[in-house]
Coordinates of N, CA and C and ligand atoms in Angstrom, one line a residue:
M1 N 0.9 -1.2 0.0 CA 0.0 0.0 0.0 C 0.9 1.2 0.0
N2 N 0.6 2.2 -0.9 CA 1.4 3.4 -0.9 C 1.0 4.3 0.2
R3 N 1.7 5.4 0.4 CA 1.5 6.3 1.5 C 0.1 7.1 1.4
L4 N -0.2 7.4 0.1 CA -1.5 8.1 -0.1 C -2.7 7.2 0.3
M5 N -2.6 5.9 -0.1 CA -3.7 5.0 0.3 C -3.8 4.8 1.8
L6 N -2.7 4.7 2.4 CA -2.7 4.6 3.9 C -3.3 5.8 4.5
A7 N -2.9 7.0 4.1 CA -3.4 8.2 4.6 C -4.9 8.3 4.4
T8 N -5.4 7.9 3.2 CA -6.8 8.0 2.8 C -7.6 7.0 3.7
A9 N -7.1 5.8 3.9 CA -7.7 4.8 4.8 C -7.8 5.3 6.2
A10 N -6.7 5.9 6.7 CA -6.7 6.5 8.0 C -7.8 7.6 8.2
L11 N -7.8 8.4 7.2 CA -8.8 9.5 7.2 C -10.2 9.0 7.2
A12 N -10.5 8.0 6.3 CA -11.8 7.4 6.2 C -12.2 6.8 7.6
G13 N -11.3 6.1 8.2 CA -11.6 5.6 9.5 C -11.9 6.7 10.5
F14 N -11.1 7.7 10.5 CA -11.3 8.8 11.4 C -12.7 9.5 11.2
M15 N -13.0 9.7 9.9 CA -14.3 10.4 9.5 C -15.5 9.6 10.0
T16 N -15.5 8.3 9.9 CA -16.7 7.5 10.3 C -16.8 7.5 11.8
A17 N -15.6 7.7 12.5 CA -15.7 7.7 14.0 C -16.1 9.0 14.6
L18 N -16.1 10.1 13.8 CA -16.5 11.4 14.3 C -17.9 11.5 14.7
P19 N -18.2 12.3 15.7 CA -19.6 12.5 16.0 C -20.4 13.1 14.8
A20 N -21.7 12.8 14.8 CA -22.5 13.2 13.6 C -22.3 14.7 13.3
A21 N -22.3 15.6 14.2 CA -22.3 17.0 13.9 C -21.0 17.4 13.2
A22 N -19.9 16.7 13.6 CA -18.6 17.0 13.1 C -18.4 16.5 11.6
Q23 N -19.3 15.7 11.1 CA -19.2 15.3 9.7 C -19.4 16.4 8.8
F24 N -20.0 17.5 9.2 CA -20.4 18.5 8.3 C -19.8 19.8 8.8
A25 N -19.1 20.5 7.8 CA -18.4 21.7 8.2 C -19.3 22.8 8.4
K26 N -20.4 22.8 7.6 CA -21.4 23.9 7.7 C -22.8 23.3 7.8
P27 N -23.8 24.1 8.4 CA -25.2 23.6 8.4 C -25.7 23.2 7.0
E28 N -25.3 24.1 6.0 CA -25.8 23.8 4.6 C -25.3 22.5 4.1
D29 N -24.1 22.1 4.5 CA -23.6 20.8 4.1 C -24.5 19.6 4.6
A30 N -24.9 19.8 5.8 CA -25.8 18.7 6.4 C -27.1 18.7 5.7
I31 N -27.6 19.8 5.4 CA -28.9 19.9 4.7 C -28.8 19.3 3.3
K32 N -27.7 19.6 2.6 CA -27.5 19.1 1.2 C -27.4 17.5 1.3
Y33 N -26.6 17.1 2.3 CA -26.4 15.7 2.5 C -27.7 14.9 2.7
R34 N -28.5 15.4 3.6 CA -29.7 14.6 3.9 C -30.7 14.6 2.7
K35 N -30.7 15.8 2.1 CA -31.6 15.9 0.9 C -31.1 14.9 -0.2
G36 N -29.8 14.8 -0.4 CA -29.2 13.9 -1.4 C -29.6 12.5 -1.0
A37 N -29.5 12.1 0.2 CA -29.7 10.8 0.7 C -31.2 10.4 0.4
F38 N -32.1 11.4 0.8 CA -33.6 11.1 0.6 C -33.8 11.0 -0.9
T39 N -33.2 11.8 -1.7 CA -33.4 11.8 -3.2 C -33.0 10.4 -3.8
V40 N -31.9 10.0 -3.4 CA -31.4 8.7 -3.9 C -32.3 7.5 -3.4
M41 N -32.6 7.6 -2.1 CA -33.5 6.6 -1.5 C -34.9 6.6 -2.3
A42 N -35.4 7.7 -2.5 CA -36.7 7.8 -3.2 C -36.7 7.3 -4.6
A43 N -35.5 7.5 -5.3 CA -35.4 7.1 -6.7 C -35.4 5.5 -6.7
H44 N -34.7 4.9 -5.8 CA -34.6 3.5 -5.8 C -35.8 2.8 -5.2
F45 N -36.4 3.4 -4.2 CA -37.7 2.8 -3.7 C -38.7 3.0 -4.8
G46 N -38.7 4.2 -5.4 CA -39.7 4.5 -6.5 C -39.7 3.4 -7.6
R47 N -38.5 2.9 -7.9 CA -38.5 1.8 -9.0 C -39.2 0.6 -8.5
V48 N -39.0 0.2 -7.3 CA -39.7 -1.0 -6.7 C -41.2 -0.7 -6.7
A49 N -41.6 0.5 -6.2 CA -43.0 0.9 -6.1 C -43.6 0.9 -7.4
A50 N -42.9 1.4 -8.5 CA -43.5 1.4 -9.8 C -43.8 0.0 -10.3
M51 N -43.0 -1.0 -10.0 CA -43.2 -2.4 -10.3 C -44.4 -2.9 -9.6
A52 N -44.5 -2.6 -8.2 CA -45.6 -3.1 -7.4 C -46.9 -2.5 -7.9
N53 N -46.9 -1.3 -8.4 CA -48.1 -0.6 -8.9 C -48.4 -0.9 -10.4
G54 N -47.5 -1.7 -11.0 CA -47.8 -2.1 -12.4 C -47.4 -1.0 -13.4
K55 N -46.7 0.0 -13.0 CA -46.3 1.1 -13.9 C -45.1 0.8 -14.8
I56 N -44.3 -0.1 -14.3 CA -43.2 -0.7 -15.1 C -43.2 -2.2 -14.9
P57 N -42.7 -2.9 -15.9 CA -42.8 -4.4 -15.8 C -42.0 -4.9 -14.6
F58 N -42.5 -6.0 -14.0 CA -41.8 -6.6 -12.9 C -40.5 -7.3 -13.3
D59 N -39.5 -7.0 -12.7 CA -38.2 -7.6 -12.9 C -37.6 -7.9 -11.5
A60 N -37.6 -9.2 -11.2 CA -37.3 -9.6 -9.8 C -35.9 -9.1 -9.4
K61 N -34.9 -9.2 -10.3 CA -33.5 -8.8 -10.0 C -33.5 -7.3 -9.8
A62 N -34.1 -6.6 -10.6 CA -34.1 -5.1 -10.5 C -34.8 -4.7 -9.2
A63 N -35.9 -5.4 -8.9 CA -36.6 -5.0 -7.6 C -35.6 -5.3 -6.4
A64 N -35.0 -6.4 -6.4 CA -34.1 -6.7 -5.3 C -32.9 -5.8 -5.2
D65 N -32.3 -5.4 -6.4 CA -31.2 -4.5 -6.4 C -31.6 -3.1 -5.9
N66 N -32.7 -2.7 -6.4 CA -33.2 -1.3 -6.0 C -33.6 -1.3 -4.5
A67 N -34.2 -2.3 -4.0 CA -34.6 -2.4 -2.6 C -33.3 -2.4 -1.7
E68 N -32.3 -3.1 -2.2 CA -31.1 -3.1 -1.4 C -30.5 -1.7 -1.3
I69 N -30.4 -1.0 -2.4 CA -29.9 0.4 -2.4 C -30.8 1.3 -1.5
A70 N -32.1 1.2 -1.7 CA -33.0 2.0 -0.8 C -32.8 1.8 0.6
T71 N -32.5 0.5 1.0 CA -32.3 0.1 2.4 C -31.0 0.7 2.9
M72 N -30.0 0.7 2.1 CA -28.7 1.3 2.5 C -28.9 2.8 2.7
M73 N -29.6 3.4 1.8 CA -29.8 4.9 1.8 C -30.6 5.3 3.0
S74 N -31.6 4.4 3.4 CA -32.5 4.8 4.5 C -31.7 5.0 5.8
K75 N -30.5 4.5 5.9 CA -29.7 4.6 7.1 C -28.9 5.9 7.2
L76 N -28.9 6.7 6.1 CA -28.0 7.8 6.0 C -28.5 9.2 6.5
P77 N -29.8 9.5 6.2 CA -30.1 11.0 6.4 C -30.1 11.5 7.8
Y78 N -30.3 10.6 8.8 CA -30.7 11.1 10.1 C -29.6 11.7 10.9
T79 N -28.3 11.3 10.6 CA -27.2 12.0 11.3 C -27.1 13.4 10.9
A80 N -27.8 13.8 9.8 CA -27.6 15.2 9.3 C -28.7 16.1 9.8
F81 N -29.6 15.7 10.7 CA -30.5 16.6 11.3 C -29.9 17.1 12.6
T82 N -28.8 17.8 12.4 CA -28.1 18.3 13.6 C -28.6 19.6 14.0
E83 N -28.3 20.1 15.2 CA -28.7 21.4 15.7 C -28.3 22.5 14.7
G84 N -29.1 23.4 14.5 CA -28.8 24.6 13.6 C -29.1 24.3 12.2
T85 N -29.6 23.1 11.8 CA -29.9 22.8 10.4 C -31.4 22.9 10.2
D86 N -32.1 23.7 11.0 CA -33.5 23.9 10.8 C -33.8 25.2 10.0
K87 N -32.7 25.9 9.7 CA -32.9 27.1 8.9 C -32.1 26.9 7.6
G88 N -32.5 27.7 6.5 CA -31.8 27.6 5.2 C -32.7 26.9 4.2
E89 N -32.1 26.3 3.3 CA -32.8 25.6 2.2 C -33.4 24.3 2.6
T90 N -34.4 24.4 3.5 CA -34.9 23.1 4.1 C -36.4 23.3 4.4
R91 N -37.1 22.2 4.2 CA -38.5 22.1 4.6 C -38.7 21.4 5.9
A92 N -37.6 21.1 6.6 CA -37.7 20.5 7.9 C -38.4 21.4 8.9
K93 N -39.4 20.8 9.6 CA -40.2 21.6 10.6 C -39.5 21.6 11.9
P94 N -39.7 22.6 12.7 CA -39.0 22.7 14.0 C -39.4 21.5 15.0
E95 N -40.5 20.9 14.7 CA -40.9 19.7 15.5 C -39.9 18.6 15.5
I96 N -39.1 18.6 14.5 CA -38.0 17.5 14.4 C -37.1 17.6 15.6
W97 N -36.8 18.9 16.0 CA -35.9 19.1 17.1 C -36.7 19.2 18.5
A98 N -37.9 19.7 18.4 CA -38.7 19.9 19.6 C -39.2 18.6 20.1
E99 N -39.6 17.7 19.3 CA -40.0 16.3 19.7 C -39.1 15.3 19.1
N100 N -37.9 15.4 19.3 CA -36.9 14.6 18.6 C -37.0 13.1 18.8
D101 N -37.5 12.7 20.0 CA -37.7 11.2 20.2 C -38.8 10.7 19.3
K102 N -39.9 11.4 19.1 CA -40.9 11.0 18.2 C -40.4 11.0 16.7
F103 N -39.6 12.0 16.4 CA -39.1 12.0 15.0 C -38.2 10.8 14.8
K104 N -37.3 10.5 15.8 CA -36.4 9.4 15.7 C -37.2 8.1 15.5
A105 N -38.3 8.0 16.3 CA -39.1 6.7 16.2 C -39.7 6.6 14.8
A106 N -40.2 7.7 14.3 CA -40.8 7.7 12.9 C -39.7 7.3 11.9
A107 N -38.5 7.8 12.1 CA -37.4 7.5 11.2 C -37.1 6.0 11.2
S108 N -37.0 5.5 12.5 CA -36.7 4.1 12.7 C -37.8 3.2 12.1
K109 N -39.0 3.6 12.2 CA -40.2 2.9 11.6 C -39.9 2.7 10.1
M110 N -39.6 3.8 9.4 CA -39.3 3.8 8.0 C -38.2 2.8 7.7
Q111 N -37.1 2.9 8.5 CA -35.9 2.1 8.2 C -36.3 0.6 8.4
D112 N -37.2 0.3 9.4 CA -37.6 -1.1 9.6 C -38.5 -1.6 8.4
E113 N -39.4 -0.7 8.0 CA -40.2 -1.1 6.9 C -39.4 -1.3 5.6
M114 N -38.4 -0.5 5.4 CA -37.5 -0.6 4.2 C -36.8 -1.9 4.3
A115 N -36.3 -2.3 5.5 CA -35.5 -3.5 5.6 C -36.5 -4.7 5.3
K116 N -37.7 -4.6 5.7 CA -38.7 -5.7 5.4 C -39.0 -5.7 3.9
L117 N -39.0 -4.6 3.3 CA -39.2 -4.6 1.8 C -37.9 -5.2 1.1
N118 N -36.8 -4.9 1.7 CA -35.5 -5.5 1.1 C -35.6 -7.1 1.2
A119 N -36.1 -7.6 2.3 CA -36.3 -9.0 2.5 C -37.3 -9.5 1.5
A120 N -38.4 -8.8 1.4 CA -39.5 -9.2 0.5 C -39.0 -9.2 -0.9
A121 N -38.2 -8.2 -1.3 CA -37.8 -8.2 -2.7 C -36.9 -9.4 -3.0
K122 N -36.2 -9.9 -2.0 CA -35.3 -11.1 -2.3 C -36.1 -12.3 -2.5
T123 N -37.4 -12.4 -2.1 CA -38.2 -13.5 -2.3 C -38.7 -13.6 -3.7
G124 N -38.8 -12.4 -4.4 CA -39.3 -12.4 -5.8 C -40.8 -12.5 -5.9
D125 N -41.4 -12.5 -4.7 CA -42.9 -12.7 -4.7 C -43.6 -11.4 -4.8
M126 N -44.4 -11.1 -5.8 CA -45.0 -9.8 -6.0 C -46.0 -9.4 -5.0
G127 N -46.7 -10.4 -4.5 CA -47.7 -10.1 -3.4 C -47.0 -9.6 -2.1
T128 N -45.9 -10.2 -1.8 CA -45.2 -9.9 -0.6 C -44.5 -8.5 -0.8
I129 N -44.0 -8.3 -2.0 CA -43.3 -7.0 -2.3 C -44.4 -5.9 -2.2
K130 N -45.5 -6.1 -2.8 CA -46.6 -5.1 -2.9 C -47.0 -4.6 -1.5
A131 N -47.2 -5.6 -0.6 CA -47.6 -5.2 0.8 C -46.5 -4.4 1.5
A132 N -45.2 -4.8 1.2 CA -44.1 -4.1 1.9 C -43.9 -2.7 1.3
V133 N -44.2 -2.6 0.0 CA -44.1 -1.2 -0.6 C -45.1 -0.3 0.0
G134 N -46.3 -0.9 0.3 CA -47.4 -0.1 0.9 C -47.0 0.4 2.3
A135 N -46.4 -0.5 3.0 CA -46.0 -0.1 4.4 C -44.8 0.9 4.4
V136 N -43.9 0.8 3.5 CA -42.9 1.8 3.4 C -43.5 3.2 3.0
G137 N -44.4 3.1 2.0 CA -45.0 4.4 1.6 C -45.7 5.1 2.8
Q138 N -46.4 4.3 3.6 CA -47.1 4.8 4.8 C -46.1 5.5 5.7
S139 N -45.0 4.8 5.9 CA -44.0 5.4 6.8 C -43.3 6.6 6.3
C140 N -43.2 6.7 5.0 CA -42.6 8.0 4.4 C -43.6 9.1 4.6
K141 N -44.9 8.8 4.3 CA -45.9 9.8 4.4 C -46.1 10.3 5.8
A142 N -46.0 9.4 6.8 CA -46.2 9.8 8.2 C -45.2 10.9 8.6
C143 N -44.0 10.8 8.2 CA -42.9 11.8 8.5 C -43.2 13.1 7.7
H144 N -43.6 12.9 6.4 CA -43.9 14.1 5.6 C -45.0 14.9 6.2
D145 N -46.0 14.2 6.7 CA -47.2 14.9 7.2 C -46.8 15.7 8.5
N146 N -46.0 15.1 9.3 CA -45.7 15.7 10.6 C -44.5 16.6 10.6
Y147 N -43.5 16.3 9.8 CA -42.2 16.9 9.9 C -41.7 17.6 8.7
R148 N -42.5 17.7 7.6 CA -42.0 18.4 6.4 C -43.0 19.5 6.1
K149 N -42.5 20.7 5.8 CA -43.4 21.8 5.3 C -43.7 21.5 3.9
D150 N -44.9 21.9 3.4 CA -45.3 21.6 2.0 C -44.5 22.4 1.0
Ligands
ASC201 C1 -42.4 7.6 -2.7 C2 -41.7 8.8 -2.4 C3 -42.1 9.3 -1.2 C4 -43.2 8.4 -0.7 C5 -44.4 9.1 -0.4 C6 -45.5 8.1 0.2 O1 -42.3 6.9 -3.7 O2 -40.8 9.3 -3.1 O3 -41.7 10.3 -0.6 O4 -43.3 7.3 -1.7 O5 -44.9 9.7 -1.5 O6 -46.6 8.7 0.5

């Protein structure tokens, strides 16, 4: 391993060990990060949902691949709801910070439903996938209703 690779690996290890707030140099960076994570998650969940709703043809491998990515993405946004990121280019409501335990529970619910969808997608069974897509959609909507400005 050359020195640059060693330095990069050391830096990557250090970065993942940092507390959440320290991952972002500025509040705008955290806002951009979480929006990006939600956007990518929605794109990949949306492909599975489109199959479940008959808008695009069912392709079991594509469903499984997209569900896997959506599941990974579902883990990312929430470290970026740090203090001071309620202002700026964001539709995040103040309730996220005022009732943070409830927000975290709602986030966790979405992550659980997404993990179930991931498992369902691996079965290749459309009925199972359809039910799981519905549950994920509900969990997305619950947070939008309570914690996102229109
Ligand atoms: C999606 C998507 C959302 C949710 C939400 C469900 O496909 O991008 O944000 O489902 O619309 O109500």
